[in-house]
Amino acid sequence: MNDAFIVVGITLAYLGVVLWVGIRARGQHSSSLEGYVAGGRHVGVIILFFILGAEIFSAFAFLGTPGWAYERGAPALYILAYLALVPISIWVLGPRVAKLGRERGYLTQGDMIAHHYRSKPLGMIAGIIGVAAMVPYLTIQIAGAGMLFQAATDGLVPLWLGALLAFIVVAAYVFTSGLKGIGWTNLLQGIMMIVIAWYLGISLSERLYGGVGEMFSQIQESAPEYLTLPGATNMGWGYFSTAILVSAFGGAMWPHLFMKFYSADSGRTLRKVSVFYPLYAYLLVPLLFIGFAGIIVFAEEPLARPDTVLLKLVLDVADYSPWVIGVMLSGALAAAMSTGANLAHTAGIVLVRDVLGPTVMRGASEKTVVSATRWSVVGLSLVAYACALANPSSLVMMLLVAYGLIVQLLPMVMGAVFLPTLRRLSVLAGAMAGSVAYLLMEFVWSSPLGWHSGLWAMLLNVLVVTACQRFIQPAADTTSLAN
């Protein structure tokens, strides 16, 4: 019990530091809508690098990545592959989006879509899709935080209470400071994540096998199927490749990443971030080592839940001191909280500005909009917290499902940024067809050829857009949606 109290004490101290940094980051711009949402459009390279890094590296990184490596083996490398492609999206889209936002006052995807296509309902649809995809993503972070607390304290802090503590800290500094608070806490938590991940990845391999090389040698001898495709769970090249494409294309479509383009102080800053962005992916390498380390350790008694492999190795096998466990828990919580803050912040903004703004809050003052946005952050976080108590079974699969939905916004966004001839009826029909087809393939039918159903839905989306552009006269488009 004394050990559990040490772990809890270290973690609570860390949460206190994060809360202090987040609230202290409140600047003079935080009370304005542009300041609260986009940091006054003055965010520089270093802070933006850590903000965009935290968009990807979350509870999924610390729990889901080792879980996939342990359960499937080589197919988990899809994560590194798609992260190598995300910087292309930042390089191509980022500067153009930042320029449009600065010139026309855009703060969300819905702003840009509604203005470009002259259709507020289309912006609302984009907002609804964004919120619908972000709530499960936020649920991952809150559930991950609860799992970490429960396991690291040997049940002294149950899942519901651990998730609640992390939720309260995140909601407090996002409510108070907006993007400024997110930026400075992500800088602190990003450094924490990288240090803890590499320490655990190397030390676990050393303690259990005598080193990383020896670990893979033993896996090659006793379980070689984990080191090649299709891996231990028969994940073929089709799903592997299409999961990479869906994740790479969908990455920049996430509102919480896309909207950070508006916050950059220049397009040059975004291009610098895109060049250095792959360095953040080195965080995942030691976490993959941890997952592979569990393959032989738990060969005779497989874990019921693969996402817990890191916790089981650190707490039950490697015999770390409670001080190390406390710091480990803090680093893992940093991953969940940094992404959770971005998601809660963005979901609240999108809900108020894109969904409620054109309807029940039409004509509201800026002060009222900022206040509503702050409280929406709290409300949506509570919804995600309630969902997290259901204890979702696979963090990675939840994320892949969300990616398949959010990628359906791609033609709509590309039309607004680069393809002005695309009409609103075309992109609306494509997004609706792709979203419905994706949900049917994911939950009702099986995906053809075993590919990620998000790619098939994306192809249908593009086909419908092309057909509408080709066969439907522009006159029909002008009466399809009210301005």
PDB file of C-alpha atoms in Angstrom, residues 4 19 76 92 96 98 116 123 133 149 152 168 191 236 290 315 351 391 413 435 462 468 480:
ATOM      1  CA  ALA A   4       0.766   2.779  -4.176  1.00  0.00           C
ATOM      2  CA  LEU A  19      -2.342  22.580 -14.128  1.00  0.00           C
ATOM      3  CA  ALA A  76       2.099  -2.548 -35.901  1.00  0.00           C
ATOM      4  CA  VAL A  92       1.086  21.001 -48.839  1.00  0.00           C
ATOM      5  CA  ARG A  96      -2.271  27.688 -47.889  1.00  0.00           C
ATOM      6  CA  ALA A  98      -2.893  29.523 -42.762  1.00  0.00           C
ATOM      7  CA  HIS A 116     -15.950  28.777 -50.078  1.00  0.00           C
ATOM      8  CA  GLY A 123     -20.136  23.935 -42.923  1.00  0.00           C
ATOM      9  CA  ALA A 133     -15.222  11.615 -34.939  1.00  0.00           C
ATOM     10  CA  PHE A 149      -4.166   5.144 -12.791  1.00  0.00           C
ATOM     11  CA  ALA A 152      -0.191   1.742 -11.588  1.00  0.00           C
ATOM     12  CA  ILE A 168     -10.582  17.898 -14.401  1.00  0.00           C
ATOM     13  CA  ILE A 191       9.547  16.246 -23.330  1.00  0.00           C
ATOM     14  CA  GLY A 236      -2.506  -9.109 -44.811  1.00  0.00           C
ATOM     15  CA  ILE A 290       7.850  -2.807 -25.197  1.00  0.00           C
ATOM     16  CA  LEU A 315       4.198  -3.377 -12.798  1.00  0.00           C
ATOM     17  CA  LEU A 351     -19.673  22.570 -31.888  1.00  0.00           C
ATOM     18  CA  ASN A 391     -13.971   0.614 -20.994  1.00  0.00           C
ATOM     19  CA  VAL A 413     -11.436  20.388 -48.047  1.00  0.00           C
ATOM     20  CA  SER A 435     -19.675   8.177 -44.732  1.00  0.00           C
ATOM     21  CA  VAL A 462     -14.355  10.616 -55.101  1.00  0.00           C
ATOM     22  CA  CYS A 468     -21.861  14.918 -59.960  1.00  0.00           C
ATOM     23  CA  SER A 480     -29.606  22.523 -53.398  1.00  0.00           C
TER      24      SER A 480
END
